[in-house]
Amino acid sequence: MKSLFAFLAAGGPLMIPIGLCSVIALAVILERAINLRRRRILIPEIVGLIETIRGPGDLDLALAILEKNPGSFANVTRAALENRRLPAEEIRELVGDAGRREAKRVRKGLIALEAIAGVAPLLGLLGTVIGMIRVFRVIALVGAGNANALSGGISEALITTAAGLSVAIPALAAYHFFSSRAGEILSDMEHLAGTLLSKLRGMQAGGGAEGGGR
């Protein structure tokens, strides 16, 4: 542990912001791995109630199920059910507004991962530049023949570069992975919301809701 700390400390002061980036990236990755799961957002009970709604008599039960299963998709579904007596176009607008709000929650943290993936290697590059400046200053003072005098600046340059890339690569991979998962979940949310809106339009028209949205 001491040798690892000494190795990282040799990277100079820029190892501090790189280390902070690594902590933030790890926290975001763990949080998204726990919360950005399909079953956690598209709760099976809510998906099931959308598929089984057949008429106005089912809507009060549906609202009760939503109260027991809060979350992003529950909020979108509630926006439709609580405003079901409004004209269909107004319901669609309200559901769209709710969907955009919840999309931000679903994508939470991804901007931070993207930023870290871009900033960490730049911090490493800056450390490289600073380390090389030290090398050239030492060369100017003692010449190029003193390897011990040059090793500090070279180590700083290489360590910060390696550290920056070590943080940026997993952050970038996690960003693309979670972005893809969020996109799939939001696409399914949009499809299910469309199914519900079709059923509500059918109820308003007095023609029933069976088969709507499929």
mmCIF file of C-alpha atoms in Angstrom:
data_model
loop_
_atom_site.group_PDB
_atom_site.id
_atom_site.type_symbol
_atom_site.label_atom_id
_atom_site.label_comp_id
_atom_site.label_asym_id
_atom_site.label_seq_id
_atom_site.Cartn_x
_atom_site.Cartn_y
_atom_site.Cartn_z
ATOM 1 C CA MET A 1 0.000 0.000 0.000
ATOM 2 C CA LYS A 2 2.842 2.369 0.880
ATOM 3 C CA SER A 3 4.603 1.633 -2.381
ATOM 4 C CA LEU A 4 1.393 2.305 -4.316
ATOM 5 C CA PHE A 5 0.893 5.600 -2.501
ATOM 6 C CA ALA A 6 4.499 6.579 -3.171
ATOM 7 C CA PHE A 7 4.082 5.644 -6.838
ATOM 8 C CA LEU A 8 0.957 7.790 -7.200
ATOM 9 C CA ALA A 9 2.507 10.657 -5.238
ATOM 10 C CA ALA A 10 5.368 10.685 -7.730
ATOM 11 C CA GLY A 11 2.849 11.853 -10.321
ATOM 12 C CA GLY A 12 2.770 15.280 -8.752
ATOM 13 C CA PRO A 13 -0.116 17.558 -7.700
ATOM 14 C CA LEU A 14 -2.257 16.758 -10.735
ATOM 15 C CA MET A 15 -2.806 13.281 -9.298
ATOM 16 C CA ILE A 16 -5.237 14.908 -6.844
ATOM 17 C CA PRO A 17 -7.844 16.017 -9.432
ATOM 18 C CA ILE A 18 -7.309 12.764 -11.350
ATOM 19 C CA GLY A 19 -7.977 10.871 -8.134
ATOM 20 C CA LEU A 20 -11.129 12.907 -7.519
ATOM 21 C CA CYS A 21 -12.293 12.071 -11.045
ATOM 22 C CA SER A 22 -11.774 8.375 -10.327
ATOM 23 C CA VAL A 23 -13.817 8.551 -7.116
ATOM 24 C CA ILE A 24 -16.680 10.401 -8.817
ATOM 25 C CA ALA A 25 -16.650 8.010 -11.780
ATOM 26 C CA LEU A 26 -16.726 4.974 -9.496
ATOM 27 C CA ALA A 27 -19.608 6.424 -7.468
ATOM 28 C CA VAL A 28 -21.632 7.163 -10.613
ATOM 29 C CA ILE A 29 -20.948 3.716 -12.079
ATOM 30 C CA LEU A 30 -22.059 1.952 -8.894
ATOM 31 C CA GLU A 31 -25.187 4.108 -8.578
ATOM 32 C CA ARG A 32 -26.178 3.553 -12.214
ATOM 33 C CA ALA A 33 -25.477 -0.192 -11.990
ATOM 34 C CA ILE A 34 -27.944 -0.384 -9.091
ATOM 35 C CA ASN A 35 -30.641 2.018 -10.247
ATOM 36 C CA LEU A 36 -30.508 1.844 -14.046
ATOM 37 C CA ARG A 37 -32.054 -1.605 -14.311
ATOM 38 C CA ARG A 38 -35.043 -2.328 -16.480
ATOM 39 C CA ARG A 39 -37.086 -3.968 -13.720
ATOM 40 C CA ARG A 40 -36.330 -1.091 -11.352
ATOM 41 C CA ILE A 41 -37.704 1.526 -13.777
ATOM 42 C CA LEU A 42 -40.196 -0.434 -15.871
ATOM 43 C CA ILE A 43 -41.731 -2.097 -12.836
ATOM 44 C CA PRO A 44 -43.473 -5.330 -13.935
ATOM 45 C CA GLU A 45 -46.639 -4.500 -11.961
ATOM 46 C CA ILE A 46 -47.066 -1.235 -13.887
ATOM 47 C CA VAL A 47 -46.253 -2.819 -17.238
ATOM 48 C CA GLY A 48 -48.806 -5.507 -16.459
ATOM 49 C CA LEU A 49 -51.546 -3.054 -15.525
ATOM 50 C CA ILE A 50 -51.104 -1.160 -18.822
ATOM 51 C CA GLU A 51 -51.471 -4.393 -20.730
ATOM 52 C CA THR A 52 -54.571 -5.467 -18.770
ATOM 53 C CA ILE A 53 -56.537 -2.188 -18.655
ATOM 54 C CA ARG A 54 -59.797 -2.747 -20.502
ATOM 55 C CA GLY A 55 -62.157 -0.026 -19.348
ATOM 56 C CA PRO A 56 -62.779 2.925 -17.009
ATOM 57 C CA GLY A 57 -63.437 0.567 -14.114
ATOM 58 C CA ASP A 58 -59.792 -0.518 -14.140
ATOM 59 C CA LEU A 59 -58.337 2.967 -13.760
ATOM 60 C CA ASP A 60 -58.852 3.435 -10.008
ATOM 61 C CA LEU A 61 -57.114 0.113 -9.371
ATOM 62 C CA ALA A 62 -54.335 1.210 -11.709
ATOM 63 C CA LEU A 63 -53.799 4.425 -9.731
ATOM 64 C CA ALA A 64 -53.618 2.393 -6.504
ATOM 65 C CA ILE A 65 -50.909 0.201 -8.052
ATOM 66 C CA LEU A 66 -48.974 3.313 -9.080
ATOM 67 C CA GLU A 67 -49.052 4.608 -5.496
ATOM 68 C CA LYS A 68 -47.483 1.362 -4.292
ATOM 69 C CA ASN A 69 -44.779 1.392 -6.965
ATOM 70 C CA PRO A 70 -43.325 4.931 -7.247
ATOM 71 C CA GLY A 71 -40.727 5.757 -9.840
ATOM 72 C CA SER A 72 -40.080 7.349 -13.210
ATOM 73 C CA PHE A 73 -42.450 5.173 -15.219
ATOM 74 C CA ALA A 74 -45.113 5.430 -12.516
ATOM 75 C CA ASN A 75 -44.944 9.223 -12.795
ATOM 76 C CA VAL A 76 -45.429 9.102 -16.578
ATOM 77 C CA THR A 77 -48.334 6.671 -16.259
ATOM 78 C CA ARG A 78 -49.931 8.743 -13.495
ATOM 79 C CA ALA A 79 -49.784 11.857 -15.703
ATOM 80 C CA ALA A 80 -51.984 10.032 -18.220
ATOM 81 C CA LEU A 81 -54.443 8.468 -15.773
ATOM 82 C CA GLU A 82 -54.983 11.497 -13.549
ATOM 83 C CA ASN A 83 -55.748 13.661 -16.600
ATOM 84 C CA ARG A 84 -57.782 11.065 -18.492
ATOM 85 C CA ARG A 85 -60.841 13.328 -18.736
ATOM 86 C CA LEU A 86 -58.946 15.971 -20.708
ATOM 87 C CA PRO A 87 -58.888 15.989 -24.521
ATOM 88 C CA ALA A 88 -56.560 13.368 -25.978
ATOM 89 C CA GLU A 89 -54.080 15.918 -27.332
ATOM 90 C CA GLU A 90 -53.721 17.595 -23.932
ATOM 91 C CA ILE A 91 -53.134 14.224 -22.283
ATOM 92 C CA ARG A 92 -50.418 13.481 -24.826
ATOM 93 C CA GLU A 93 -48.708 16.817 -24.104
ATOM 94 C CA LEU A 94 -48.824 16.223 -20.344
ATOM 95 C CA VAL A 95 -47.435 12.724 -20.753
ATOM 96 C CA GLY A 96 -44.703 14.103 -23.017
ATOM 97 C CA ASP A 97 -43.755 16.700 -20.408
ATOM 98 C CA ALA A 98 -43.645 14.047 -17.692
ATOM 99 C CA GLY A 99 -41.595 11.792 -19.963
ATOM 100 C CA ARG A 100 -38.993 14.491 -20.596
ATOM 101 C CA ARG A 101 -38.659 15.148 -16.860
ATOM 102 C CA GLU A 102 -38.244 11.482 -16.080
ATOM 103 C CA ALA A 103 -35.789 10.992 -18.971
ATOM 104 C CA LYS A 104 -33.428 13.357 -17.151
ATOM 105 C CA ARG A 105 -33.682 11.150 -14.073
ATOM 106 C CA VAL A 106 -33.048 8.013 -16.094
ATOM 107 C CA ARG A 107 -29.946 9.606 -17.658
ATOM 108 C CA LYS A 108 -28.720 11.021 -14.346
ATOM 109 C CA GLY A 109 -24.970 10.868 -13.899
ATOM 110 C CA LEU A 110 -24.174 10.133 -17.532
ATOM 111 C CA ILE A 111 -23.053 13.701 -18.207
ATOM 112 C CA ALA A 112 -20.590 13.386 -15.318
ATOM 113 C CA LEU A 113 -19.155 10.169 -16.775
ATOM 114 C CA GLU A 114 -18.822 11.770 -20.201
ATOM 115 C CA ALA A 115 -17.077 14.808 -18.699
ATOM 116 C CA ILE A 116 -14.660 12.672 -16.697
ATOM 117 C CA ALA A 117 -13.856 10.597 -19.784
ATOM 118 C CA GLY A 118 -12.852 13.839 -21.503
ATOM 119 C CA VAL A 119 -11.177 15.662 -18.621
ATOM 120 C CA ALA A 120 -9.086 12.862 -17.061
ATOM 121 C CA PRO A 121 -6.790 12.301 -20.072
ATOM 122 C CA LEU A 122 -6.387 16.061 -20.449
ATOM 123 C CA LEU A 123 -5.267 16.263 -16.830
ATOM 124 C CA GLY A 124 -2.845 13.452 -17.552
ATOM 125 C CA LEU A 125 -1.570 15.308 -20.606
ATOM 126 C CA LEU A 126 -1.121 18.448 -18.543
ATOM 127 C CA GLY A 127 0.882 16.432 -16.038
ATOM 128 C CA THR A 128 3.008 15.142 -18.906
ATOM 129 C CA VAL A 129 3.694 18.676 -20.082
ATOM 130 C CA ILE A 130 4.602 19.824 -16.567
ATOM 131 C CA GLY A 131 6.875 16.824 -16.093
ATOM 132 C CA MET A 132 8.672 17.481 -19.360
ATOM 133 C CA ILE A 133 9.109 21.146 -18.431
ATOM 134 C CA ARG A 134 10.845 19.961 -15.268
ATOM 135 C CA VAL A 135 13.071 17.679 -17.333
ATOM 136 C CA PHE A 136 14.176 20.493 -19.622
ATOM 137 C CA ARG A 137 14.808 22.817 -16.682
ATOM 138 C CA VAL A 138 17.021 20.185 -15.083
ATOM 139 C CA ILE A 139 18.853 19.683 -18.396
ATOM 140 C CA ALA A 140 19.442 23.427 -18.558
ATOM 141 C CA LEU A 141 20.951 23.390 -15.052
ATOM 142 C CA VAL A 142 22.970 20.178 -14.888
ATOM 143 C CA GLY A 143 23.077 18.903 -18.451
ATOM 144 C CA ALA A 144 21.621 15.740 -19.962
ATOM 145 C CA GLY A 145 24.107 13.309 -18.398
ATOM 146 C CA ASN A 146 22.597 13.192 -14.894
ATOM 147 C CA ALA A 147 19.962 10.439 -15.076
ATOM 148 C CA ASN A 148 18.920 10.738 -11.433
ATOM 149 C CA ALA A 149 18.169 14.416 -11.831
ATOM 150 C CA LEU A 150 16.041 13.741 -14.908
ATOM 151 C CA SER A 151 14.107 10.751 -13.565
ATOM 152 C CA GLY A 152 11.733 12.785 -11.371
ATOM 153 C CA GLY A 153 10.306 14.818 -14.219
ATOM 154 C CA ILE A 154 10.069 11.816 -16.539
ATOM 155 C CA SER A 155 8.278 9.751 -13.881
ATOM 156 C CA GLU A 156 5.821 12.554 -13.235
ATOM 157 C CA ALA A 157 5.082 12.825 -16.951
ATOM 158 C CA LEU A 158 4.477 9.099 -17.442
ATOM 159 C CA ILE A 159 2.530 8.479 -14.225
ATOM 160 C CA THR A 160 0.022 11.270 -14.789
ATOM 161 C CA THR A 161 -0.568 10.141 -18.363
ATOM 162 C CA ALA A 162 -1.155 6.546 -17.266
ATOM 163 C CA ALA A 163 -3.411 7.639 -14.409
ATOM 164 C CA GLY A 164 -5.495 9.904 -16.610
ATOM 165 C CA LEU A 165 -6.031 7.148 -19.179
ATOM 166 C CA SER A 166 -6.765 4.593 -16.461
ATOM 167 C CA VAL A 167 -9.635 6.778 -15.259
ATOM 168 C CA ALA A 168 -10.876 7.892 -18.673
ATOM 169 C CA ILE A 169 -11.098 4.490 -20.383
ATOM 170 C CA PRO A 170 -13.484 2.798 -17.923
ATOM 171 C CA ALA A 171 -15.472 6.025 -17.553
ATOM 172 C CA LEU A 172 -15.963 6.210 -21.329
ATOM 173 C CA ALA A 173 -16.894 2.522 -21.545
ATOM 174 C CA ALA A 174 -19.394 2.915 -18.690
ATOM 175 C CA TYR A 175 -20.868 6.025 -20.305
ATOM 176 C CA HIS A 176 -21.591 4.217 -23.568
ATOM 177 C CA PHE A 177 -22.938 1.142 -21.774
ATOM 178 C CA PHE A 178 -25.321 3.074 -19.548
ATOM 179 C CA SER A 179 -26.322 5.432 -22.367
ATOM 180 C CA SER A 180 -27.357 2.435 -24.442
ATOM 181 C CA ARG A 181 -29.286 0.924 -21.550
ATOM 182 C CA ALA A 182 -31.027 4.227 -20.777
ATOM 183 C CA GLY A 183 -31.993 4.619 -24.440
ATOM 184 C CA GLU A 184 -33.555 1.150 -24.516
ATOM 185 C CA ILE A 185 -35.491 1.787 -21.308
ATOM 186 C CA LEU A 186 -36.766 5.165 -22.519
ATOM 187 C CA SER A 187 -37.813 3.634 -25.836
ATOM 188 C CA ASP A 188 -39.827 0.983 -23.989
ATOM 189 C CA MET A 189 -41.347 3.668 -21.759
ATOM 190 C CA GLU A 190 -42.446 5.611 -24.825
ATOM 191 C CA HIS A 191 -43.998 2.502 -26.382
ATOM 192 C CA LEU A 192 -45.918 1.615 -23.218
ATOM 193 C CA ALA A 193 -47.088 5.211 -22.767
ATOM 194 C CA GLY A 194 -48.364 5.153 -26.346
ATOM 195 C CA THR A 195 -50.268 1.945 -25.609
ATOM 196 C CA LEU A 196 -51.901 3.564 -22.581
ATOM 197 C CA LEU A 197 -52.820 6.706 -24.516
ATOM 198 C CA SER A 198 -54.442 4.588 -27.219
ATOM 199 C CA LYS A 199 -56.544 2.812 -24.630
ATOM 200 C CA LEU A 200 -57.595 6.095 -23.038
ATOM 201 C CA ARG A 201 -58.602 7.463 -26.440
ATOM 202 C CA GLY A 202 -60.669 4.346 -26.981
ATOM 203 C CA MET A 203 -62.445 4.879 -23.666
ATOM 204 C CA GLN A 204 -63.156 8.510 -24.503
ATOM 205 C CA ALA A 205 -64.598 7.477 -27.840
ATOM 206 C CA GLY A 206 -66.778 4.909 -26.133
ATOM 207 C CA GLY A 207 -65.351 2.137 -28.261
ATOM 208 C CA GLY A 208 -63.450 0.318 -25.518
ATOM 209 C CA ALA A 209 -59.722 0.046 -25.052
ATOM 210 C CA GLU A 210 -59.025 -3.494 -26.077
ATOM 211 C CA GLY A 211 -56.285 -3.938 -28.590
ATOM 212 C CA GLY A 212 -55.163 -0.271 -28.382
ATOM 213 C CA GLY A 213 -51.597 0.667 -29.125
ATOM 214 C CA ARG A 214 -50.503 -2.740 -30.468
#
